[in-house]
Short mmCIF file of C-alpha atoms and ligand atoms in Angstrom, two decimals:
data_model
loop_
_atom_site.label_atom_id
_atom_site.label_comp_id
_atom_site.label_asym_id
_atom_site.label_seq_id
_atom_site.Cartn_x
_atom_site.Cartn_y
_atom_site.Cartn_z
CA UNK X 1 4.19 -32.56 -4.33
CA UNK X 2 0.83 -31.04 -3.51
CA UNK X 3 0.59 -30.85 0.21
CA UNK X 4 -3.22 -30.37 0.05
CA UNK X 5 -3.75 -33.97 -0.82
CA UNK X 6 -1.35 -35.38 1.66
CA UNK X 7 -3.90 -37.35 3.55
CA UNK X 8 -4.47 -39.64 0.63
CA UNK X 9 -0.83 -40.33 -0.13
CA UNK X 10 0.84 -40.42 3.17
CA UNK X 11 4.19 -42.03 3.51
CA UNK X 12 4.57 -42.63 7.15
CA UNK X 13 7.61 -40.80 8.45
CA UNK X 14 9.33 -42.95 11.03
CA UNK X 15 11.12 -40.34 13.07
CA UNK X 16 7.97 -38.59 14.13
CA UNK X 17 6.28 -41.62 15.61
CA UNK X 18 7.81 -41.02 19.00
CA UNK X 19 6.03 -37.73 19.58
CA UNK X 20 2.73 -38.66 18.03
CA UNK X 21 1.27 -41.20 20.42
CA UNK X 22 1.83 -38.67 23.18
CA UNK X 23 0.11 -35.93 21.24
CA UNK X 24 -2.79 -38.23 20.54
CA UNK X 25 -3.15 -39.15 24.17
CA UNK X 26 -3.12 -35.54 25.26
CA UNK X 27 -5.75 -34.47 22.80
CA UNK X 28 -8.17 -37.21 23.64
CA UNK X 29 -7.49 -38.03 27.25
CA UNK X 30 -6.09 -34.90 28.88
CA UNK X 31 -7.08 -35.10 32.48
CA UNK X 32 -5.88 -32.12 34.45
CA UNK X 33 -8.85 -29.94 35.20
CA UNK X 34 -8.09 -26.27 35.41
CA UNK X 35 -10.76 -24.99 37.74
CA UNK X 36 -9.44 -21.45 37.92
CA UNK X 37 -10.33 -20.32 34.46
CA UNK X 38 -13.77 -21.79 34.10
CA UNK X 39 -14.81 -20.67 37.57
CA UNK X 40 -13.44 -17.17 37.29
CA UNK X 41 -14.86 -16.56 33.84
CA UNK X 42 -18.30 -18.12 33.72
CA UNK X 43 -18.78 -17.45 30.02
CA UNK X 44 -16.45 -20.36 29.49
CA UNK X 45 -19.22 -22.90 29.19
CA UNK X 46 -17.22 -25.26 27.08
CA UNK X 47 -15.11 -28.13 28.25
CA UNK X 48 -12.49 -27.70 30.90
CA UNK X 49 -9.06 -26.52 29.86
CA UNK X 50 -6.61 -29.36 29.63
CA UNK X 51 -3.02 -28.74 30.54
CA UNK X 52 -0.97 -29.39 27.47
CA UNK X 53 2.57 -28.43 28.32
CA UNK X 54 4.67 -28.76 31.38
CA UNK X 55 8.40 -28.51 31.65
CA UNK X 56 10.08 -31.66 32.73
CA UNK X 57 13.58 -30.66 31.78
CA UNK X 58 14.49 -28.29 34.58
CA UNK X 59 16.62 -25.17 34.25
CA UNK X 60 20.13 -24.72 32.94
CA UNK X 61 21.24 -21.08 33.28
CA UNK X 62 24.22 -21.32 30.95
CA UNK X 63 22.27 -22.61 27.93
CA UNK X 64 19.11 -20.60 28.65
CA UNK X 65 20.73 -17.20 29.18
CA UNK X 66 20.10 -14.88 26.21
CA UNK X 67 22.83 -12.37 25.47
CA UNK X 68 21.92 -8.69 25.26
CA UNK X 69 25.50 -7.44 24.99
CA UNK X 70 28.20 -7.16 22.30
CA UNK X 71 26.78 -8.05 18.89
CA UNK X 72 23.43 -8.57 20.62
CA UNK X 73 23.25 -5.20 22.35
CA UNK X 74 19.99 -3.31 21.83
CA UNK X 75 20.09 -0.93 18.85
CA UNK X 76 16.83 0.93 18.15
CA UNK X 77 15.59 0.82 14.56
CA UNK X 78 16.76 3.59 12.24
CA UNK X 79 14.51 5.35 9.71
CA UNK X 80 14.96 2.62 7.06
CA UNK X 81 14.52 -0.35 9.38
CA UNK X 82 11.21 -2.19 9.31
CA UNK X 83 9.26 -3.13 12.43
CA UNK X 84 5.69 -4.40 12.65
CA UNK X 85 2.95 -6.21 14.56
CA UNK X 86 5.12 -8.97 16.08
CA UNK X 87 6.93 -7.96 19.26
CA UNK X 88 9.04 -11.15 19.25
CA UNK X 89 10.45 -10.46 15.79
CA UNK X 90 10.88 -6.73 16.49
CA UNK X 91 12.93 -7.55 19.60
CA UNK X 92 15.02 -10.07 17.66
CA UNK X 93 15.81 -7.45 15.00
CA UNK X 94 16.67 -4.81 17.62
CA UNK X 95 19.21 -7.20 19.15
CA UNK X 96 20.71 -8.50 15.92
CA UNK X 97 19.27 -12.02 16.15
CA UNK X 98 17.79 -11.43 12.70
CA UNK X 99 19.02 -8.65 10.39
CA UNK X 100 18.50 -5.20 11.88
CA UNK X 101 16.73 -4.11 8.68
CA UNK X 102 13.72 -6.28 9.56
CA UNK X 103 13.97 -8.43 6.42
CA UNK X 104 15.13 -12.00 6.97
CA UNK X 105 15.12 -15.42 5.34
CA UNK X 106 13.23 -18.48 6.53
CA UNK X 107 16.48 -19.92 7.88
CA UNK X 108 17.32 -16.73 9.74
CA UNK X 109 13.85 -16.65 11.33
CA UNK X 110 14.17 -20.29 12.35
CA UNK X 111 17.61 -19.82 13.86
CA UNK X 112 16.73 -16.56 15.63
CA UNK X 113 13.48 -17.79 17.20
CA UNK X 114 15.30 -20.85 18.53
CA UNK X 115 18.27 -18.87 19.85
CA UNK X 116 16.20 -16.22 21.61
CA UNK X 117 12.98 -17.97 22.60
CA UNK X 118 13.36 -21.75 22.30
CA UNK X 119 10.66 -21.98 19.64
CA UNK X 120 10.51 -25.47 18.09
CA UNK X 121 11.93 -25.65 14.58
CA UNK X 122 8.75 -27.14 13.15
CA UNK X 123 6.76 -24.14 14.40
CA UNK X 124 9.23 -21.49 13.23
CA UNK X 125 9.40 -23.22 9.86
CA UNK X 126 5.63 -23.06 9.60
CA UNK X 127 5.40 -19.42 10.67
CA UNK X 128 8.22 -18.34 8.39
CA UNK X 129 6.94 -20.28 5.37
CA UNK X 130 3.62 -18.58 5.93
CA UNK X 131 5.28 -15.17 6.02
CA UNK X 132 7.17 -15.93 2.84
CA UNK X 133 4.32 -17.50 0.90
CA UNK X 134 1.62 -14.96 1.83
CA UNK X 135 3.48 -11.72 2.53
CA UNK X 136 7.03 -12.14 1.30
CA UNK X 137 9.36 -12.79 -1.55
CA UNK X 138 9.41 -16.38 -2.75
CA UNK X 139 12.64 -16.33 -4.84
CA UNK X 140 14.67 -15.17 -1.84
CA UNK X 141 12.55 -17.09 0.72
CA UNK X 142 12.34 -13.99 2.88
CA UNK X 143 9.87 -11.42 4.16
CA UNK X 144 9.65 -8.12 5.96
CA UNK X 145 8.49 -8.02 9.59
CA UNK X 146 6.97 -4.60 8.87
CA UNK X 147 5.57 -3.13 5.67
CA UNK X 148 6.56 -4.43 2.25
CA UNK X 149 10.29 -4.22 1.89
CA UNK X 150 10.76 -3.45 -1.78
CA UNK X 151 10.58 0.29 -2.15
CA UNK X 152 12.05 1.07 1.23
CA UNK X 153 15.35 -0.71 0.99
CA UNK X 154 15.55 -0.60 -2.78
CA UNK X 155 15.73 -4.40 -2.75
CA UNK X 156 13.95 -6.56 -5.30
CA UNK X 157 11.80 -8.00 -2.51
CA UNK X 158 8.13 -8.29 -3.27
CA UNK X 159 5.25 -8.88 -0.88
CA UNK X 160 3.25 -6.90 1.64
CA UNK X 161 5.28 -7.67 4.76
CA UNK X 162 3.56 -8.77 7.96
CA UNK X 163 2.00 -5.34 8.47
CA UNK X 164 0.30 -5.42 5.08
CA UNK X 165 -1.06 -8.91 5.52
CA UNK X 166 -4.43 -8.15 7.08
CA UNK X 167 -6.69 -11.24 6.96
CA UNK X 168 -3.88 -13.29 5.44
CA UNK X 169 -1.66 -13.41 8.49
CA UNK X 170 -2.40 -10.38 10.62
CA UNK X 171 -5.90 -10.31 12.10
CA UNK X 172 -8.34 -8.74 14.55
CA UNK X 173 -8.46 -9.25 18.34
CA UNK X 174 -4.68 -9.01 18.69
CA UNK X 175 -3.56 -8.62 22.29
CA UNK X 176 -2.00 -5.16 22.21
CA UNK X 177 -2.22 -4.17 18.55
CA UNK X 178 -5.43 -2.55 17.37
CA UNK X 179 -7.95 -3.92 14.87
CA UNK X 180 -7.13 -2.39 11.47
CA UNK X 181 -10.64 -1.05 10.84
CA UNK X 182 -11.02 0.23 14.37
CA UNK X 183 -7.79 2.28 14.50
CA UNK X 184 -6.52 2.41 10.91
CA UNK X 185 -3.35 0.87 12.36
CA UNK X 186 -2.73 -2.81 12.99
CA UNK X 187 0.92 -2.77 14.06
CA UNK X 188 1.35 -0.33 16.95
CA UNK X 189 0.51 -1.01 20.58
CA UNK X 190 -2.77 0.58 21.63
CA UNK X 191 -2.04 1.73 25.16
CA UNK X 192 -5.60 1.02 26.28
CA UNK X 193 -5.17 -2.63 25.29
CA UNK X 194 -1.76 -2.92 26.91
CA UNK X 195 -3.13 -1.43 30.13
CA UNK X 196 -6.04 -3.82 30.07
CA UNK X 197 -3.57 -6.71 30.22
CA UNK X 198 -1.20 -4.95 32.59
CA UNK X 199 -4.02 -4.24 35.05
CA UNK X 200 -5.17 -7.86 35.16
CA UNK X 201 -2.50 -8.28 37.83
CA UNK X 202 -3.05 -4.96 39.61
CA UNK X 203 -4.62 -6.74 42.58
CA UNK X 204 -1.39 -8.66 43.17
CA UNK X 205 0.51 -6.48 45.62
CA UNK X 206 3.63 -8.62 46.03
CA UNK X 207 5.59 -8.04 42.78
CA UNK X 208 7.24 -11.45 43.11
CA UNK X 209 3.81 -13.11 42.71
CA UNK X 210 2.84 -11.29 39.51
CA UNK X 211 2.56 -13.67 36.59
CA UNK X 212 0.82 -13.03 33.27
CA UNK X 213 0.17 -16.71 32.71
CA UNK X 214 -2.10 -18.60 30.31
CA UNK X 215 -5.19 -18.17 32.51
CA UNK X 216 -4.71 -14.40 32.67
CA UNK X 217 -4.04 -14.22 28.95
CA UNK X 218 -7.13 -16.29 28.16
CA UNK X 219 -9.28 -13.96 30.27
CA UNK X 220 -7.70 -11.04 28.41
CA UNK X 221 -8.46 -12.69 25.05
CA UNK X 222 -12.11 -13.23 26.03
CA UNK X 223 -12.54 -9.57 26.78
CA UNK X 224 -10.65 -8.49 23.64
CA UNK X 225 -12.86 -10.76 21.53
CA UNK X 226 -15.94 -9.13 23.00
CA UNK X 227 -14.47 -5.67 22.41
CA UNK X 228 -14.00 -6.34 18.72
CA UNK X 229 -17.63 -7.43 18.47
CA UNK X 230 -18.70 -4.27 20.28
CA UNK X 231 -16.41 -1.73 18.62
CA UNK X 232 -15.29 -2.88 15.18
CA UNK X 233 -18.11 -2.99 12.60
CA UNK X 234 -15.75 -4.90 10.29
CA UNK X 235 -14.49 -7.38 12.85
CA UNK X 236 -13.60 -10.61 11.07
CA UNK X 237 -12.54 -13.85 12.73
CA UNK X 238 -10.95 -15.85 9.94
CA UNK X 239 -10.34 -19.59 9.77
CA UNK X 240 -6.57 -19.04 10.08
CA UNK X 241 -6.11 -15.52 11.44
CA UNK X 242 -8.84 -15.97 14.04
CA UNK X 243 -8.71 -19.64 14.87
CA UNK X 244 -4.93 -20.19 14.91
CA UNK X 245 -2.87 -16.98 14.66
CA UNK X 246 -4.96 -15.19 17.28
CA UNK X 247 -4.46 -17.84 19.99
CA UNK X 248 -0.76 -18.08 19.12
CA UNK X 249 -0.41 -14.34 19.73
CA UNK X 250 -1.82 -14.71 23.27
CA UNK X 251 -0.11 -17.97 24.16
CA UNK X 252 3.28 -16.73 22.92
CA UNK X 253 3.21 -13.91 25.45
CA UNK X 254 3.55 -16.33 28.35
CA UNK X 255 5.20 -19.27 26.60
CA UNK X 256 8.01 -17.21 25.09
CA UNK X 257 8.33 -13.96 27.04
CA UNK X 258 8.20 -15.43 30.56
CA UNK X 259 11.58 -15.54 32.33
CA UNK X 260 12.60 -19.11 33.11
CA UNK X 261 14.34 -19.97 36.36
CA UNK X 262 15.01 -22.80 38.77
CA UNK X 263 11.88 -21.86 40.70
CA UNK X 264 9.75 -21.31 37.58
CA UNK X 265 11.03 -23.68 34.86
CA UNK X 266 7.95 -22.84 32.76
CA UNK X 267 8.64 -19.18 33.38
CA UNK X 268 7.18 -16.26 35.25
CA UNK X 269 6.18 -13.13 33.36
CA UNK X 270 6.33 -10.06 35.57
CA UNK X 271 5.48 -6.42 34.87
CA UNK X 272 8.98 -5.26 33.91
CA UNK X 273 9.62 -8.10 31.47
CA UNK X 274 6.18 -7.61 29.89
CA UNK X 275 6.88 -3.88 29.45
CA UNK X 276 10.30 -4.52 27.93
CA UNK X 277 9.00 -6.92 25.27
CA UNK X 278 6.19 -4.50 24.39
CA UNK X 279 8.43 -1.42 24.15
CA UNK X 280 6.82 0.25 27.15
CA UNK X 281 8.87 2.33 29.59
CA UNK X 282 8.28 4.59 32.55
CA UNK X 283 6.71 4.33 35.98
CA UNK X 284 3.32 2.73 36.53
CA UNK X 285 1.48 6.04 36.66
CA UNK X 286 3.12 7.28 33.47
CA UNK X 287 3.72 4.37 31.10
CA UNK X 288 4.94 5.36 27.64
CA UNK X 289 5.11 3.43 24.36
CA UNK X 290 7.79 3.97 21.73
CA UNK X 291 6.98 2.12 18.48
CA UNK X 292 9.48 -0.53 17.44
CA UNK X 293 11.79 -0.50 20.49
CA UNK X 294 10.94 -3.94 21.86
CA UNK X 295 13.83 -5.13 24.05
CA UNK X 296 15.02 -8.46 25.37
CA UNK X 297 15.50 -7.76 29.09
CA UNK X 298 19.02 -8.07 30.54
CA UNK X 299 19.60 -11.22 32.55
CA UNK X 300 16.61 -12.98 30.96
CA UNK X 301 16.34 -16.74 30.37
CA UNK X 302 14.57 -18.53 27.51
CA UNK X 303 12.93 -21.98 27.32
CA UNK X 304 15.11 -24.99 28.08
CA UNK X 305 16.60 -27.27 25.45
CA UNK X 306 14.20 -30.20 25.19
CA UNK X 307 11.28 -28.00 26.24
CA UNK X 308 10.82 -26.12 22.98
CA UNK X 309 7.33 -24.81 22.28
CA UNK X 310 6.70 -26.20 18.84
CA UNK X 311 3.97 -26.91 16.40
CA UNK X 312 2.32 -29.69 18.41
CA UNK X 313 2.45 -27.64 21.65
CA UNK X 314 0.70 -24.78 19.86
CA UNK X 315 -2.00 -27.01 18.34
CA UNK X 316 -2.70 -28.78 21.62
CA UNK X 317 -2.86 -25.64 23.71
CA UNK X 318 -5.02 -23.88 21.12
CA UNK X 319 -7.33 -26.87 21.05
CA UNK X 320 -7.76 -27.04 24.80
CA UNK X 321 -8.48 -23.31 25.08
CA UNK X 322 -10.83 -23.45 22.08
CA UNK X 323 -12.80 -26.32 23.59
CA UNK X 324 -13.13 -24.43 26.87
CA UNK X 325 -14.30 -21.27 25.07
CA UNK X 326 -16.05 -22.31 21.85
CA UNK X 327 -16.76 -18.69 20.90
CA UNK X 328 -13.09 -18.47 19.88
CA UNK X 329 -13.80 -21.05 17.20
CA UNK X 330 -16.56 -19.12 15.44
CA UNK X 331 -15.41 -18.25 11.97
CA UNK X 332 -17.34 -15.16 10.91
CA UNK X 333 -17.64 -11.56 11.90
CA UNK X 334 -19.69 -8.42 12.23
CA UNK X 335 -21.76 -7.58 9.18
CA UNK X 336 -20.95 -3.88 8.88
CA UNK X 337 -22.25 -2.68 12.22
CA UNK X 338 -21.08 -3.37 15.72
CA UNK X 339 -22.71 -6.19 17.69
CA UNK X 340 -23.78 -8.11 14.61
CA UNK X 341 -21.39 -11.04 14.90
CA UNK X 342 -22.62 -13.94 12.78
CA UNK X 343 -20.76 -17.19 12.42
CA UNK X 344 -20.65 -19.30 9.28
CA UNK X 345 -21.93 -22.84 9.45
CA UNK X 346 -18.92 -25.04 9.97
CA UNK X 347 -20.39 -27.80 7.85
CA UNK X 348 -20.84 -25.39 4.94
CA UNK X 349 -17.35 -24.03 5.42
CA UNK X 350 -15.74 -27.45 5.34
CA UNK X 351 -17.92 -29.18 2.74
CA UNK X 352 -19.57 -31.24 5.45
CA UNK X 353 -16.31 -32.76 6.72
CA UNK X 354 -16.74 -31.12 10.15
CA UNK X 355 -19.71 -29.52 11.85
CA UNK X 356 -19.99 -27.52 15.06
CA UNK X 357 -20.66 -30.69 17.04
CA UNK X 358 -18.03 -32.97 15.59
CA UNK X 359 -15.42 -30.21 15.67
CA UNK X 360 -15.18 -30.52 19.43
CA UNK X 361 -14.94 -34.31 19.38
CA UNK X 362 -11.76 -36.37 19.50
CA UNK X 363 -8.90 -34.83 17.56
CA UNK X 364 -11.12 -32.99 15.10
CA UNK X 365 -10.20 -29.47 16.05
CA UNK X 366 -6.51 -30.29 15.71
CA UNK X 367 -7.30 -31.97 12.39
CA UNK X 368 -9.17 -28.93 11.14
CA UNK X 369 -6.39 -26.52 12.10
CA UNK X 370 -3.69 -28.69 10.65
CA UNK X 371 -5.40 -29.02 7.30
CA UNK X 372 -6.72 -25.46 7.10
CA UNK X 373 -3.26 -23.96 7.44
CA UNK X 374 -1.88 -26.26 4.78
CA UNK X 375 -4.77 -25.52 2.42
CA UNK X 376 -4.06 -21.80 2.70
CA UNK X 377 -0.56 -22.19 1.31
CA UNK X 378 0.09 -21.73 -2.42
CA UNK X 379 1.41 -25.23 -2.96
CA UNK X 380 1.76 -24.95 -6.72
CA UNK X 381 4.57 -22.40 -6.52
CA UNK X 382 7.79 -24.05 -7.60
CA UNK X 383 10.04 -21.85 -5.48
CA UNK X 384 8.33 -23.21 -2.37
CA UNK X 385 8.61 -26.90 -3.16
CA UNK X 386 11.71 -27.51 -1.05
CA UNK X 387 10.37 -25.87 2.09
CA UNK X 388 6.92 -27.40 1.69
CA UNK X 389 8.53 -30.83 1.57
CA UNK X 390 9.97 -30.11 4.99
CA UNK X 391 6.51 -29.24 6.26
CA UNK X 392 5.18 -32.58 5.16
CA UNK X 393 7.44 -34.26 7.66
CA UNK X 394 5.59 -32.41 10.39
CA UNK X 395 2.09 -32.54 8.99
CA UNK X 396 1.81 -36.06 7.55
CA UNK X 397 2.48 -38.06 10.71
CA UNK X 398 0.03 -35.96 12.71
CA UNK X 399 -2.76 -36.41 10.16
CA UNK X 400 -2.14 -40.12 10.29
CA UNK X 401 -1.85 -40.35 14.05
CA UNK X 402 -4.96 -38.27 14.69
CA UNK X 403 -6.83 -40.24 12.05
CA UNK X 404 -8.10 -37.03 10.52
CA UNK X 405 -11.17 -36.79 8.30
CA UNK X 406 -9.89 -35.34 5.06
CA UNK X 407 -10.64 -31.67 4.53
CA UNK X 408 -10.72 -30.88 0.80
CA UNK X 409 -11.35 -27.17 0.86
CA UNK X 410 -12.43 -24.15 2.83
CA UNK X 411 -15.35 -22.50 1.04
CA UNK X 412 -14.10 -18.93 0.85
CA UNK X 413 -17.23 -17.75 -0.90
CA UNK X 414 -18.99 -17.89 2.48
CA UNK X 415 -16.47 -15.45 3.88
CA UNK X 416 -16.94 -12.92 1.10
CA UNK X 417 -20.26 -11.88 2.63
CA UNK X 418 -18.38 -10.32 5.52
CA UNK X 419 -17.35 -6.73 4.82
CA UNK X 420 -14.30 -7.14 7.08
CA UNK X 421 -13.09 -9.97 4.86
CA UNK X 422 -13.69 -8.50 1.44
CA UNK X 423 -12.63 -4.94 2.25
CA UNK X 424 -9.12 -4.32 1.03
CA UNK X 425 -6.91 -2.27 3.31
CA UNK X 426 -5.48 0.87 1.74
CA UNK X 427 -2.05 -0.08 0.44
C1 HEM V 1 8.93 -16.66 12.24
C2 HEM V 1 8.37 -16.43 13.36
C3 HEM V 1 7.18 -15.53 13.58
C4 HEM V 1 6.30 -14.97 12.69
C5 HEM V 1 6.26 -15.15 11.18
C6 HEM V 1 5.37 -14.18 13.46
C7 HEM V 1 4.33 -13.45 12.90
C8 HEM V 1 3.41 -12.70 13.63
C9 HEM V 1 2.29 -12.00 13.06
C10 HEM V 1 1.90 -11.98 11.60
C11 HEM V 1 1.64 -11.40 14.08
C12 HEM V 1 0.36 -10.56 14.00
C13 HEM V 1 -0.81 -11.42 14.40
C14 HEM V 1 -1.97 -10.60 14.87
O1 HEM V 1 -2.67 -10.01 14.06
O2 HEM V 1 -2.17 -10.52 16.08
C15 HEM V 1 2.34 -11.71 15.29
C16 HEM V 1 1.95 -11.30 16.55
C17 HEM V 1 2.58 -11.66 17.71
N1 HEM V 1 3.73 -12.40 17.82
FE1 HEM V 1 4.80 -13.21 16.31
N2 HEM V 1 5.70 -14.24 14.77
C18 HEM V 1 6.80 -15.04 14.90
C19 HEM V 1 7.48 -15.35 16.06
C20 HEM V 1 7.15 -14.88 17.32
C21 HEM V 1 7.92 -15.11 18.50
C22 HEM V 1 9.22 -15.91 18.60
C23 HEM V 1 7.28 -14.50 19.52
C24 HEM V 1 7.80 -14.48 20.91
C25 HEM V 1 7.41 -13.71 21.87
C26 HEM V 1 6.08 -13.87 18.98
C27 HEM V 1 5.14 -13.16 19.69
C28 HEM V 1 4.04 -12.52 19.15
C29 HEM V 1 3.04 -11.83 19.94
C30 HEM V 1 3.00 -11.72 21.45
C31 HEM V 1 2.12 -11.28 19.04
C32 HEM V 1 0.89 -10.44 19.38
C33 HEM V 1 1.26 -8.98 19.52
C34 HEM V 1 0.12 -8.14 20.08
O3 HEM V 1 -0.84 -7.85 19.39
O4 HEM V 1 0.19 -7.80 21.26
N3 HEM V 1 6.05 -14.11 17.63
N4 HEM V 1 3.44 -12.49 14.99
C1 NAG V 2 -6.72 -11.01 41.10
O1 NAG V 2 -7.82 -11.03 40.23
C2 NAG V 2 -7.88 -12.18 39.42
C3 NAG V 2 -8.95 -11.98 38.38
O2 NAG V 2 -10.05 -11.30 38.85
C4 NAG V 2 -8.11 -13.39 40.33
O3 NAG V 2 -8.18 -14.56 39.55
C5 NAG V 2 -6.95 -13.50 41.30
O4 NAG V 2 -7.16 -14.53 42.20
C6 NAG V 2 -6.76 -12.18 42.07
N1 NAG V 2 -5.52 -12.28 42.80
C7 NAG V 2 -5.40 -11.86 44.06
C8 NAG V 2 -4.05 -11.99 44.68
O5 NAG V 2 -6.35 -11.40 44.69
C1 NAG V 3 14.94 -14.06 35.63
O1 NAG V 3 14.92 -14.93 36.76
C2 NAG V 3 16.17 -14.98 37.44
C3 NAG V 3 16.01 -16.00 38.55
O2 NAG V 3 14.95 -15.66 39.37
C4 NAG V 3 16.53 -13.61 37.97
O3 NAG V 3 17.79 -13.64 38.61
C5 NAG V 3 16.56 -12.61 36.82
O4 NAG V 3 16.81 -11.31 37.30
C6 NAG V 3 15.25 -12.64 36.07
N1 NAG V 3 15.35 -11.80 34.89
C7 NAG V 3 14.53 -10.78 34.65
C8 NAG V 3 14.78 -10.01 33.41
O5 NAG V 3 13.62 -10.49 35.39
C1 NAG V 4 -22.75 -33.36 12.65
O1 NAG V 4 -22.26 -34.47 11.98
C2 NAG V 4 -22.59 -35.69 12.61
C3 NAG V 4 -21.79 -36.81 11.94
O2 NAG V 4 -21.75 -36.61 10.56
C4 NAG V 4 -24.09 -35.89 12.57
O3 NAG V 4 -24.44 -37.09 13.21
C5 NAG V 4 -24.75 -34.72 13.30
O4 NAG V 4 -26.12 -34.81 13.21
C6 NAG V 4 -24.27 -33.40 12.74
N1 NAG V 4 -24.74 -32.33 13.62
C7 NAG V 4 -25.27 -31.21 13.17
C8 NAG V 4 -25.68 -30.23 14.19
O5 NAG V 4 -25.38 -31.01 11.99
#
């Protein structure tokens, strides 16, 4: 079935009804005003951030403890193992939660992200289908977390891998990884960027108060966004890579890496845990980065069962941050020189279905994101039919519940004017 046209042939899926009214309520009526962010960072002239998640399930050490011993002991990658731009997946491979080679199947990604981080299955399914469809090998429903896997392991795997997926999956303004056309490298940590984040808590002298939370990460993202405008002549903020993958990359740092505890059921992310997940070692005055050695810290606790961060959590949190900082929603880029950022007209991009004004009304941003990510998938490919059917169970009820205007297409021809979009990375 063609998932693009879902909105017109929805079969309402009963089991999802329970979560949807809640999602709807949060998107339209969220009430908690987060004064900190908008006051501290006055360029946030959008709407106030609405709190979208909050653990209500407490803390259970036995089920939330993540093993780093035995079969899950840390083993650094060898010369033939693939590692790439995603620290979560690199850490999982280093601890044997997905194959150590760095090539895994959709099912292995789904199981590993749940076991290690408490990612919701709908979200891991989405992320892994994306990896497979855009950067991976459809017959084997797998992809490489680094560069394309075929030549390296002598396997029949095709696809670019996550590293080779610039503008398809991997994009600019990543938290610690550099912009491809700024550094010629989009998968390694740039120490300057890591330090920028690290130092956002340098004024907190009591180490037990340090917490790289969503407010800190949003401030970090604002400054990274500005840096790409100022330093990368080919900066491109794509409809998927910029508007959804980019926020996920920031939000995942706190939502998944933070250590959960009785005192902090939503987690607290301190300096040592941050360093470990970003493969940084050494004392504060001499921090060192070793590519690909991301580690799950010993004695670290993941999200609680029942408090998974899934697809709806990601959409809602992305929406609330996007409404507070509308610059994050500008699809467009620099035009070949720094400081030339120009956005495309949202109405042109979406065939008039949304415009800049209506995008921030009601559930429209969620509707746009939901449909844009589905439209980007190659739905005609027979090898994907089974997994795409599973996605429908997530997507259909939300489209219905949010009463989404139907997006027919994203006009890619508008994006081709941007040199950062049309340039092909050296393969
Ligand atoms: C199947 C699951 C996943 C896939 C396919 C995936 C894919 C990706 C991709 C393509 C990027 C690069 C995006 C960019 O250009 O910034 C990325 C970045 C990132 N991912 Fe994942 N990811 C997955 C799961 C996770 C998990 C479980 C975590 C948990 C911590 C995570 C954390 C991150 C972070 C923090 C970044 C940004 C890295 C940086 O630039 O500092 N991801 N991921
Ligand atoms: C540290 O600085 C941040 C950002 O400037 C600010 O929000 C926070 O309140 C400061 N914390 C302390 C303990 O001074
Ligand atoms: C996680 O939090 C628990 C409870 O505070 C603590 O005992 C443990 O050492 C922390 N783990 C890490 C890696 O900081
Ligand atoms: C956006 O669309 C709405 C509804 O279609 C319309 O009333 C409004 O004038 C449009 N705004 C702009 C800036 O085009």
